[in-house]
Short mmCIF file of C-alpha atoms and ligand atoms in Angstrom, two decimals:
data_model
loop_
_atom_site.label_atom_id
_atom_site.label_comp_id
_atom_site.label_asym_id
_atom_site.label_seq_id
_atom_site.Cartn_x
_atom_site.Cartn_y
_atom_site.Cartn_z
CA MET Z 1200 -2.32 50.74 180.88
CA LYS Z 1201 -5.12 51.89 178.78
CA ILE Z 1202 -7.92 52.89 180.86
CA LEU Z 1203 -11.73 53.59 178.88
CA ILE Z 1204 -13.69 56.48 179.83
CA ILE Z 1205 -17.54 56.09 179.35
CA ASN Z 1206 -20.31 58.66 179.68
CA GLY Z 1207 -23.96 58.34 179.19
CA PRO Z 1208 -26.79 60.53 177.95
CA ASN Z 1209 -27.01 64.23 178.01
CA LEU Z 1210 -23.10 64.12 179.50
CA ASN Z 1211 -22.36 65.73 175.79
CA MET Z 1212 -24.85 68.90 177.67
CA LEU Z 1213 -22.64 69.51 180.10
CA GLY Z 1214 -22.05 73.52 180.82
CA LEU Z 1215 -25.91 73.98 179.31
CA ARG Z 1216 -27.61 71.64 181.30
CA GLU Z 1217 -28.79 72.53 184.89
CA PRO Z 1218 -25.10 73.84 186.28
CA GLU Z 1219 -26.42 74.43 189.27
CA ILE Z 1220 -26.10 70.59 189.38
CA TYR Z 1221 -23.40 69.71 187.28
CA GLY Z 1222 -21.17 73.06 186.82
CA ARG Z 1223 -20.49 75.07 184.21
CA GLN Z 1224 -17.81 73.78 182.73
CA SER Z 1225 -18.39 71.61 178.69
CA TYR Z 1226 -18.35 68.28 177.90
CA ALA Z 1227 -15.05 69.17 175.76
CA ASP Z 1228 -13.65 70.80 179.44
CA LEU Z 1229 -14.37 67.18 180.90
CA CYS Z 1230 -12.36 65.49 177.90
CA THR Z 1231 -9.23 67.41 178.40
CA PHE Z 1232 -9.75 66.95 182.18
CA CYS Z 1233 -9.80 62.77 181.83
CA GLU Z 1234 -7.05 63.21 179.38
CA ARG Z 1235 -4.52 65.24 181.12
CA THR Z 1236 -5.38 63.36 184.07
CA CYS Z 1237 -4.72 60.21 182.35
CA THR Z 1238 -1.38 61.47 180.79
CA ASP Z 1239 -0.33 62.68 184.59
CA LEU Z 1240 -0.70 59.07 185.91
CA GLY Z 1241 1.17 57.74 182.59
CA VAL Z 1242 -1.76 55.89 181.26
CA ALA Z 1243 -3.40 55.56 178.11
CA CYS Z 1244 -7.50 56.46 177.48
CA GLU Z 1245 -10.40 57.19 175.63
CA VAL Z 1246 -13.08 59.03 176.02
CA PHE Z 1247 -16.60 57.93 174.43
CA GLN Z 1248 -20.06 59.32 175.24
CA SER Z 1249 -23.35 58.19 173.97
CA ASN Z 1250 -26.98 58.83 174.58
CA HIS Z 1251 -27.84 55.41 173.53
CA GLU Z 1252 -27.88 52.67 175.95
CA GLY Z 1253 -27.16 49.66 172.85
CA ALA Z 1254 -24.14 51.78 171.83
CA ILE Z 1255 -22.69 51.93 175.63
CA VAL Z 1256 -23.09 48.09 176.15
CA ASP Z 1257 -21.25 47.53 172.24
CA LYS Z 1258 -18.05 49.71 173.65
CA ILE Z 1259 -18.25 47.70 176.97
CA GLN Z 1260 -18.14 44.78 175.06
CA MET Z 1261 -15.55 46.04 172.92
CA ALA Z 1262 -13.36 46.77 175.92
CA TYR Z 1263 -12.71 43.28 177.09
CA ALA Z 1264 -8.94 42.58 175.37
CA ASN Z 1265 -8.38 45.80 174.85
CA PHE Z 1266 -8.55 47.72 177.81
CA ASP Z 1267 -7.28 47.53 181.38
CA GLY Z 1268 -9.93 48.93 183.35
CA ILE Z 1269 -13.07 51.13 182.79
CA ILE Z 1270 -14.69 54.36 184.32
CA ILE Z 1271 -18.42 54.69 183.81
CA ASN Z 1272 -21.04 57.58 184.12
CA PRO Z 1273 -23.76 55.76 182.60
CA ALA Z 1274 -25.82 59.02 183.71
CA ALA Z 1275 -29.50 58.09 183.73
CA TYR Z 1276 -28.69 54.75 182.71
CA THR Z 1277 -27.16 54.37 185.71
CA HIS Z 1278 -30.60 53.36 187.96
CA THR Z 1279 -32.71 51.70 184.77
CA SER Z 1280 -30.01 49.94 182.81
CA VAL Z 1281 -29.42 46.13 183.54
CA SER Z 1282 -28.06 45.62 180.51
CA ILE Z 1283 -24.94 47.81 181.04
CA LEU Z 1284 -24.75 46.43 184.79
CA ASP Z 1285 -24.55 42.81 182.94
CA ALA Z 1286 -22.29 43.83 180.15
CA LEU Z 1287 -20.11 45.12 182.90
CA LYS Z 1288 -20.10 41.73 184.44
CA ALA Z 1289 -19.41 39.48 180.55
CA VAL Z 1290 -16.14 41.24 180.30
CA ALA Z 1291 -15.16 41.31 183.87
CA LEU Z 1292 -12.66 44.60 183.70
CA PRO Z 1293 -12.24 46.20 186.87
CA ALA Z 1294 -14.83 49.23 186.88
CA VAL Z 1295 -15.24 52.94 188.88
CA GLU Z 1296 -18.58 53.89 188.67
CA VAL Z 1297 -18.21 58.18 188.65
CA HIS Z 1298 -21.25 61.00 189.11
CA LEU Z 1299 -20.54 64.50 188.72
CA SER Z 1300 -23.46 65.27 191.14
CA ALA Z 1301 -24.20 63.72 194.68
CA VAL Z 1302 -26.42 61.57 193.64
CA SER Z 1303 -27.46 59.85 197.13
CA GLU Z 1304 -28.42 63.14 198.14
CA ARG Z 1305 -31.14 63.96 195.12
CA GLU Z 1306 -34.17 61.97 194.52
CA ALA Z 1307 -35.11 58.40 195.58
CA PHE Z 1308 -34.92 57.35 191.81
CA ARG Z 1309 -31.37 57.77 191.59
CA GLN Z 1310 -30.88 56.01 194.15
CA ILE Z 1311 -30.61 52.49 192.62
CA SER Z 1312 -27.54 52.16 190.23
CA TYR Z 1313 -27.46 48.99 188.80
CA ALA Z 1314 -23.75 49.42 187.06
CA GLY Z 1315 -22.62 49.79 190.35
CA LEU Z 1316 -23.36 46.50 191.30
CA ALA Z 1317 -20.49 46.07 188.73
CA CYS Z 1318 -18.16 48.49 190.06
CA GLU Z 1319 -15.01 48.16 192.61
CA LYS Z 1320 -16.12 51.41 193.46
CA THR Z 1321 -18.04 54.98 193.40
CA PHE Z 1322 -16.99 58.65 193.21
CA ALA Z 1323 -20.20 61.08 193.41
CA GLY Z 1324 -20.52 64.38 193.89
CA LEU Z 1325 -16.98 65.83 193.98
CA GLY Z 1326 -17.26 66.88 189.51
CA PHE Z 1327 -14.57 66.66 187.13
CA GLU Z 1328 -12.01 65.88 190.25
CA GLY Z 1329 -14.38 62.26 190.67
CA TYR Z 1330 -12.86 61.09 187.64
CA ARG Z 1331 -8.97 61.94 188.64
CA ARG Z 1332 -10.00 59.60 191.86
CA ALA Z 1333 -11.28 57.00 189.51
CA ALA Z 1334 -8.15 56.57 187.60
CA GLU Z 1335 -6.19 56.96 190.25
CA TYR Z 1336 -7.87 54.02 191.89
CA LEU Z 1337 -7.20 52.03 188.15
CA VAL Z 1338 -3.74 52.66 188.63
CA ASN Z 1339 -2.89 51.55 192.38
CA ARG Z 1340 -4.47 49.19 192.18
C1 DQA R 2552 -25.21 61.42 187.13
C2 DQA R 2552 -26.43 61.20 187.86
C3 DQA R 2552 -27.23 60.73 186.76
O1 DQA R 2552 -28.55 60.69 188.14
C4 DQA R 2552 -27.82 61.55 185.80
O2 DQA R 2552 -29.29 61.23 185.26
C5 DQA R 2552 -27.03 62.29 184.82
C6 DQA R 2552 -25.71 62.51 185.61
C7 DQA R 2552 -23.88 62.53 187.39
O3 DQA R 2552 -22.76 62.75 186.77
O4 DQA R 2552 -24.11 63.41 188.46
O5 DQA R 2552 -27.47 62.62 183.78
O6 DQA R 2552 -24.83 60.52 186.57
#
């Protein structure tokens, strides 16, 4: 089994970025966490990050026939991007949405998730642990 983990804009700034919300660990720490988690679960993974909506759409399209599932934290594109939603629907791979923060307890504009409409599950507010829960879900599914 091979899982694609996609992280959206500004997640490369983890550690520096609003640490009271997103924590003090860096994006490199998150990549290490995801890779170790997948190794522990006996699955292969690729971790991808982009600040560009089109690059995320391209990556989701590329996942078709190359990956068995997608874990996606679309970051701010969660709340705006119909093209990421459409790409997830197009490839029709099992997908899980992750957010580090508890988006449901934050601003009104964060209450809509387009990508989430194409995901089987959402884990939010668990920090890095959300990625582990998402990977476990895909493996056990
Ligand atoms: C986020 C939540 C989004 O609302 C925000 O725009 C992000 C990160 C999270 O992981 O909590 O960039 O997806």
